[in-house]
Structure formats: C-alpha cells, structure tokens
Coordinates of C-alpha atoms in Angstrom, one line a residue:
M1 CA -27.8 -12.5 11.4
E2 CA -29.0 -9.2 12.7
S3 CA -31.6 -6.8 11.0
L4 CA -31.7 -3.2 9.6
A5 CA -34.5 -0.9 9.3
D6 CA -35.9 -0.5 6.0
S7 CA -33.6 2.2 4.2
P8 CA -32.6 3.2 0.9
A9 CA -30.1 1.5 -0.5
L10 CA -27.0 4.0 -0.4
E11 CA -28.1 4.7 3.3
V12 CA -28.1 0.5 3.5
N13 CA -24.8 0.1 1.7
R14 CA -23.2 2.9 4.2
S15 CA -23.7 1.8 6.9
H16 CA -22.5 -2.0 6.3
A17 CA -19.5 0.0 5.6
S18 CA -19.6 1.5 8.3
R19 CA -19.8 -2.2 10.2
A20 CA -16.8 -2.7 7.9
I21 CA -14.8 -0.1 9.9
A22 CA -16.0 -0.6 12.9
E23 CA -14.4 -4.2 12.2
A24 CA -11.1 -2.4 11.5
L25 CA -10.6 -1.1 14.4
K26 CA -10.9 -4.5 16.1
C27 CA -7.9 -5.8 14.8
P28 CA -4.4 -6.3 16.6
G29 CA -1.4 -5.3 15.5
N30 CA -1.2 -2.4 12.9
A31 CA -2.9 -4.3 9.3
R32 CA -6.7 -3.2 10.5
V33 CA -8.6 -5.0 7.8
G34 CA -13.2 -5.6 8.5
A35 CA -15.3 -6.8 6.5
V36 CA -19.2 -8.5 6.3
I37 CA -20.6 -10.0 4.7
A38 CA -25.1 -8.3 3.9
R39 CA -27.7 -9.1 2.0
G40 CA -29.8 -6.1 1.6
D41 CA -30.2 -5.0 5.1
T42 CA -29.5 -8.5 6.3
I43 CA -25.9 -9.0 8.0
L44 CA -24.5 -11.9 7.3
A45 CA -21.7 -12.6 8.5
T46 CA -18.5 -10.2 9.6
G47 CA -15.7 -10.8 10.2
F48 CA -11.5 -9.0 11.4
R49 CA -8.6 -9.5 10.3
G50 CA -7.2 -12.1 13.7
E51 CA -10.1 -12.6 14.8
L52 CA -9.6 -16.1 13.4
D53 CA -5.4 -17.3 13.7
G54 CA -3.7 -16.1 10.6
L55 CA -7.1 -15.8 9.2
H56 CA -8.0 -12.1 6.4
A57 CA -11.3 -10.4 7.6
E58 CA -12.5 -11.5 4.7
Q59 CA -12.2 -15.3 5.1
V60 CA -13.1 -15.4 8.5
A61 CA -16.7 -12.9 7.8
L62 CA -17.4 -16.4 5.1
V63 CA -16.2 -19.0 7.0
K64 CA -18.2 -17.6 9.9
A65 CA -21.3 -17.3 7.3
E66 CA -20.8 -21.5 5.5
D67 CA -20.2 -22.2 9.6
R68 CA -23.8 -21.2 10.0
G69 CA -24.7 -22.5 7.3
L70 CA -25.6 -19.5 5.3
N71 CA -25.5 -19.1 2.6
V72 CA -23.6 -16.2 0.5
R73 CA -24.2 -17.1 -3.1
G74 CA -25.1 -13.3 -4.7
A75 CA -24.9 -11.1 -1.9
T76 CA -22.7 -8.3 -0.7
L77 CA -18.5 -7.9 0.6
F78 CA -18.2 -4.5 1.9
T79 CA -14.1 -5.0 2.6
T80 CA -11.6 -1.9 3.6
L81 CA -8.9 -3.1 2.6
E82 CA -8.8 -4.5 -1.3
P83 CA -8.8 -8.4 -0.8
C84 CA -5.5 -9.7 -1.6
A85 CA -4.8 -11.8 -5.0
N86 CA -1.3 -12.5 -4.1
S87 CA 0.1 -14.8 -7.2
R88 CA 3.7 -14.8 -4.9
T89 CA 2.3 -16.4 -1.4
R90 CA 0.8 -20.6 -1.0
R91 CA -1.9 -18.8 0.3
V92 CA -5.2 -18.8 -1.5
P93 CA -6.2 -15.3 -2.5
C94 CA -9.0 -13.5 -0.8
A95 CA -10.2 -12.4 -4.1
E96 CA -10.1 -15.6 -5.6
L97 CA -12.0 -17.4 -2.0
I98 CA -15.1 -14.0 -2.7
A99 CA -15.5 -15.2 -6.4
S100 CA -15.8 -18.6 -5.7
A101 CA -17.8 -18.5 -2.8
G102 CA -20.6 -17.2 -5.2
I103 CA -20.1 -13.2 -3.6
G104 CA -21.7 -10.6 -6.6
E105 CA -20.9 -7.3 -5.0
V106 CA -18.3 -6.2 -3.5
H107 CA -17.1 -2.3 -2.0
I108 CA -13.9 -1.8 -1.1
G109 CA -13.4 1.2 1.6
E110 CA -9.4 1.5 -0.2
Y111 CA -7.0 -0.2 -2.2
D112 CA -4.4 -1.9 -0.9
P113 CA -0.9 0.0 -1.2
N114 CA 1.2 -3.3 -1.0
P115 CA 2.8 -3.4 -4.9
Q116 CA 2.2 -7.4 -5.2
I117 CA -1.5 -6.1 -4.1
Y118 CA -2.1 -3.0 -5.8
R119 CA -5.5 -3.2 -7.8
R120 CA -4.6 -6.9 -9.0
G121 CA -8.0 -8.2 -6.2
W122 CA -9.4 -5.7 -8.4
K123 CA -8.8 -7.2 -11.3
Q124 CA -9.6 -10.6 -10.2
L125 CA -12.3 -9.7 -8.3
R126 CA -13.5 -7.7 -12.2
D127 CA -12.7 -10.8 -14.2
H128 CA -14.7 -13.4 -12.6
G129 CA -17.8 -10.9 -12.4
V130 CA -17.8 -9.9 -9.7
A131 CA -19.3 -6.2 -9.5
L132 CA -17.1 -3.6 -8.1
R133 CA -17.8 -0.7 -6.3
D134 CA -15.9 1.5 -4.0
F135 CA -16.5 3.6 -0.3
P136 CA -18.2 7.0 -0.4
A137 CA -15.6 9.5 -0.3
D138 CA -15.6 10.3 3.9
L139 CA -16.1 6.6 4.5
R140 CA -12.8 5.6 2.5
E141 CA -10.7 8.2 5.0
S142 CA -11.8 6.2 8.0
A143 CA -11.1 2.6 6.0
H144 CA -8.0 4.8 5.6
Q145 CA -7.8 6.0 9.2
A146 CA -8.2 1.8 10.0
G147 CA -5.9 0.7 8.8
H148 CA -3.8 3.8 8.4
N149 CA -0.2 1.9 10.4
F150 CA 0.3 -0.3 7.7
T151 CA -1.2 2.0 4.9
K152 CA 1.7 4.2 6.1
L153 CA 4.8 1.8 5.8
F154 CA 4.3 1.9 1.2
T155 CA 4.1 6.2 1.5
R156 CA 6.6 6.5 4.7
G157 CA 9.8 5.3 6.5
Y158 CA 11.3 6.1 10.7
G159 CA 15.0 5.6 10.9
M160 CA 18.9 6.5 11.1
S161 CA 19.7 3.3 8.9
A162 CA 16.4 1.6 7.4
G163 CA 14.8 0.2 4.1
A164 CA 11.4 0.6 2.3
K165 CA 10.0 -1.3 -0.9
F166 CA 7.5 0.4 -2.5
D167 CA 5.2 0.6 -5.9
F168 CA 6.7 3.3 -7.4
T169 CA 4.1 4.9 -10.0
Q170 CA 1.3 5.6 -6.6
N171 CA 1.4 8.1 -4.4
G172 CA 2.7 10.7 -6.9
G173 CA 5.8 8.3 -6.3
R174 CA 6.6 10.0 -3.4
F175 CA 8.2 8.7 -0.1
T176 CA 8.9 9.9 3.1
I177 CA 12.1 9.2 4.9
A178 CA 11.8 10.2 8.7
V179 CA 13.9 9.9 11.4
D180 CA 11.2 8.9 13.9
E181 CA 8.0 8.8 14.0
D182 CA 7.5 12.5 16.2
E183 CA 6.3 15.2 14.8
G184 CA 8.5 18.0 13.7
S185 CA 11.4 15.6 12.6
P186 CA 13.8 15.6 9.7
A187 CA 12.1 14.8 7.1
W188 CA 12.8 13.9 3.5
G189 CA 9.8 13.4 1.1
T190 CA 12.1 12.2 -2.0
E191 CA 10.1 11.3 -5.5
W192 CA 10.6 8.4 -7.5
S193 CA 9.6 8.2 -10.9
N194 CA 10.1 5.6 -14.3
C195 CA 12.7 5.1 -15.7
G196 CA 13.7 2.0 -17.1
A197 CA 14.5 -1.9 -16.1
R198 CA 17.5 -1.3 -14.7
A199 CA 17.0 2.4 -13.1
I200 CA 15.3 4.8 -11.2
Y201 CA 14.8 8.8 -11.5
L202 CA 15.3 10.7 -8.3
Y203 CA 12.9 13.5 -9.1
G204 CA 14.1 16.6 -7.1
G205 CA 12.5 19.4 -8.8
Q206 CA 14.9 21.6 -9.2
S207 CA 18.7 21.6 -9.1
G208 CA 20.2 22.2 -6.1
I209 CA 18.7 19.0 -3.8
V210 CA 19.6 15.5 -5.6
A211 CA 22.4 14.0 -6.6
L212 CA 23.9 10.9 -7.5
A213 CA 27.2 9.8 -6.4
R214 CA 28.3 8.2 -9.5
Y215 CA 30.4 5.4 -9.0
A216 CA 29.8 4.5 -4.7
E217 CA 28.8 1.4 -3.5
Q218 CA 28.5 1.8 -0.4
F219 CA 27.4 4.4 2.6
D220 CA 30.8 4.5 3.5
E221 CA 32.3 5.0 0.7
I222 CA 31.1 8.7 0.9
D223 CA 31.8 11.3 2.3
D224 CA 30.5 15.1 2.5
P225 CA 26.9 15.0 0.4
D226 CA 27.2 18.5 -0.4
A227 CA 30.6 18.3 -2.7
L228 CA 28.1 15.7 -5.2
D229 CA 26.9 18.1 -8.5
Y230 CA 23.4 18.8 -7.3
G231 CA 23.7 20.1 -10.7
H232 CA 20.8 18.1 -12.0
H233 CA 16.5 18.2 -11.1
S234 CA 16.4 14.0 -11.4
P235 CA 19.7 12.2 -11.9
K236 CA 18.6 8.5 -12.9
I237 CA 19.8 5.4 -10.3
A238 CA 20.4 2.3 -11.8
V239 CA 20.4 -0.9 -9.2
G240 CA 23.4 -0.6 -6.6
S241 CA 23.4 3.0 -6.9
I242 CA 23.2 5.8 -4.6
G243 CA 21.4 9.1 -5.2
V244 CA 21.1 12.0 -2.7
M245 CA 18.5 14.7 -1.3
R246 CA 19.1 17.5 1.2
N247 CA 17.1 19.8 2.3
E248 CA 17.9 22.2 5.6
H249 CA 18.3 19.1 8.4
G250 CA 20.5 17.1 6.2
H251 CA 20.7 14.3 3.4
V252 CA 19.5 10.8 2.7
L253 CA 21.4 8.7 1.4
C254 CA 19.3 5.9 -1.1
K255 CA 21.2 2.9 -2.1
V256 CA 18.2 1.5 -5.1
T257 CA 18.6 -2.5 -4.5
A258 CA 15.8 -3.6 -6.8
I259 CA 13.3 -2.5 -9.7
E260 CA 10.5 -4.7 -10.7
P261 CA 9.4 -2.2 -14.3
T262 CA 6.3 -1.5 -15.2
E263 CA 5.3 -3.9 -17.9
D264 CA 5.9 -1.3 -20.8
Y265 CA 10.6 -1.8 -19.7
G266 CA 9.1 -6.2 -19.1
G267 CA 7.8 -6.2 -16.2
T268 CA 5.2 -8.6 -15.0
G269 CA 2.3 -6.3 -13.2
H270 CA 3.6 -6.3 -10.2
V271 CA 6.1 -2.7 -9.8
S272 CA 8.4 -1.5 -6.9
V273 CA 11.6 -0.5 -6.5
T274 CA 13.6 -1.1 -2.8
I275 CA 15.7 1.4 -1.3
N276 CA 17.6 1.3 1.6
W277 CA 19.2 4.6 3.6
Q278 CA 21.0 6.0 5.5
I279 CA 21.0 9.5 7.0
R280 CA 23.3 12.0 7.5
L281 CA 22.0 14.5 9.6
R282 CA 23.5 18.2 9.2

C-alpha cells in the first residue's frame, strides 16, 4: 500500500484522481481507463483496462485489492471513465461490482459517451447508495484527453464510406464526419435532434445546407445531390431514408438505419441513432 503525506482532503482527492489518469495512460489500445481505490490518503489498489486480461480498470483494482486481502468496504474509487452498466451484455457491469464490494464513494473523470452506458453507471451506483463526485474541471479534461481515442468514436467518424452509432441527445446531437484524421481533412458537422420513434431531424441551422433524398433507398440512386431540395433547415429523416448535408467540400449522404428513441417516444432509456454514410467530394 502507498501512503501520501497528510494533506487537505481536496488535495488528496486530486492526487488520487491524477493517479487514475496516469494509470489510464498505461492502457494498450484506444479504450484507456484507469482506476484507483483509496481510503483517505492511502492507495489500496490501482488498475487500468487491459492490465488483467479481459477486465475493466475498476475490476482490475477490485481483484488486486481482494488478492491482497484488503477490505474495500467504505473506501473511495477514482475512475477516469464512468463505470459500465451495460445490461445488453453477459458481463457483470462494473457499477454492480463496485456497489457489491461496498465502495462508499466514486469519483468520475468523464461520463461514458457510449449511448448504451451514458449516465446509467452513475444511476446504478446512485440507486445503490454510493456517493458520487466528479473530478475537478482540469482533471476532467485530462481524463478526456487520456481516453480521447475511445470517446471520439461517439462524436466523430472517418472514411469515404462508413457508419456509426451515437446518442443524439448528447454533444448537442453533433457528429462530425471526415474523409480521414489528417488536419484540415474535408469534414461535415452533422447535427441530429429528436423527432419520433421512427424518424429523426437532420439539422442544418438554415436553408441551403441539408436535404432529404425522398424515396431514395440506396446511395447509388442519388445522381447529383445538388439537385435535391435544400429549402428546409431540418428535414425529417425516417429509418431507411437518406439525408444529405453539403458544404464547400461536397456532400455527405447519411442513411438512417436504426433509431432507439427517447422515452417519450416509447424508448427504454438507451438512446441512439445508427447511420451509414457516403462522402462525395466536389
């Protein structure tokens, strides 16, 4: 076990949060998450995703504490990313493991942008009586940067033809589509907003930017995207339909393939839109 010199509680918390970020930076791959379990100024265990095969960072820290015979009941956990609570997998979610272990307080560096998890881990911990705190603003930014290659999967997409699934109620509904990751690469800042159980608005902010390719079901059915009607600033795109956004670089054609609606339209709490796209440069 590691002990810090006596210091005010806030500084101790900052130190543990910073250590969790340092753990995250050890992760292989792009899903970088770090965790620290502490009691006061003493670190009981640390972990990062991938340190133990197949385990998330919080699980790693819990396993290491158990292996050392340490009691974590009432301890505090610091994690750079919201603990998972994905009910759609067979994995026991980290939020459940944390609550079952008796952790008393959890500090979170960033909420998971995955539409299947966002704030569900927080809610599950809250419902089990776990106290919840956020990292300070500067450390939240550091946690975000540590896991940026993972979190950007839900805010940006790359390729002349590809697809993505993201929560359209987060990040202002914005999802950036770019040719590649090079600086200055042609990009389109698409924006999506709530409409119904089987349709979604593609928002352009003003006329002349977005259009609905009415009746088209496949990208190759659209000859010249500029021939479409761009007179509406937010056309309704139904599942199976194609919306088009244009700028000085050309067009991105977006086919909506699935919608998980908000609860007011019959959703279950998981909110997302799934799109496929094709870029056509001028």
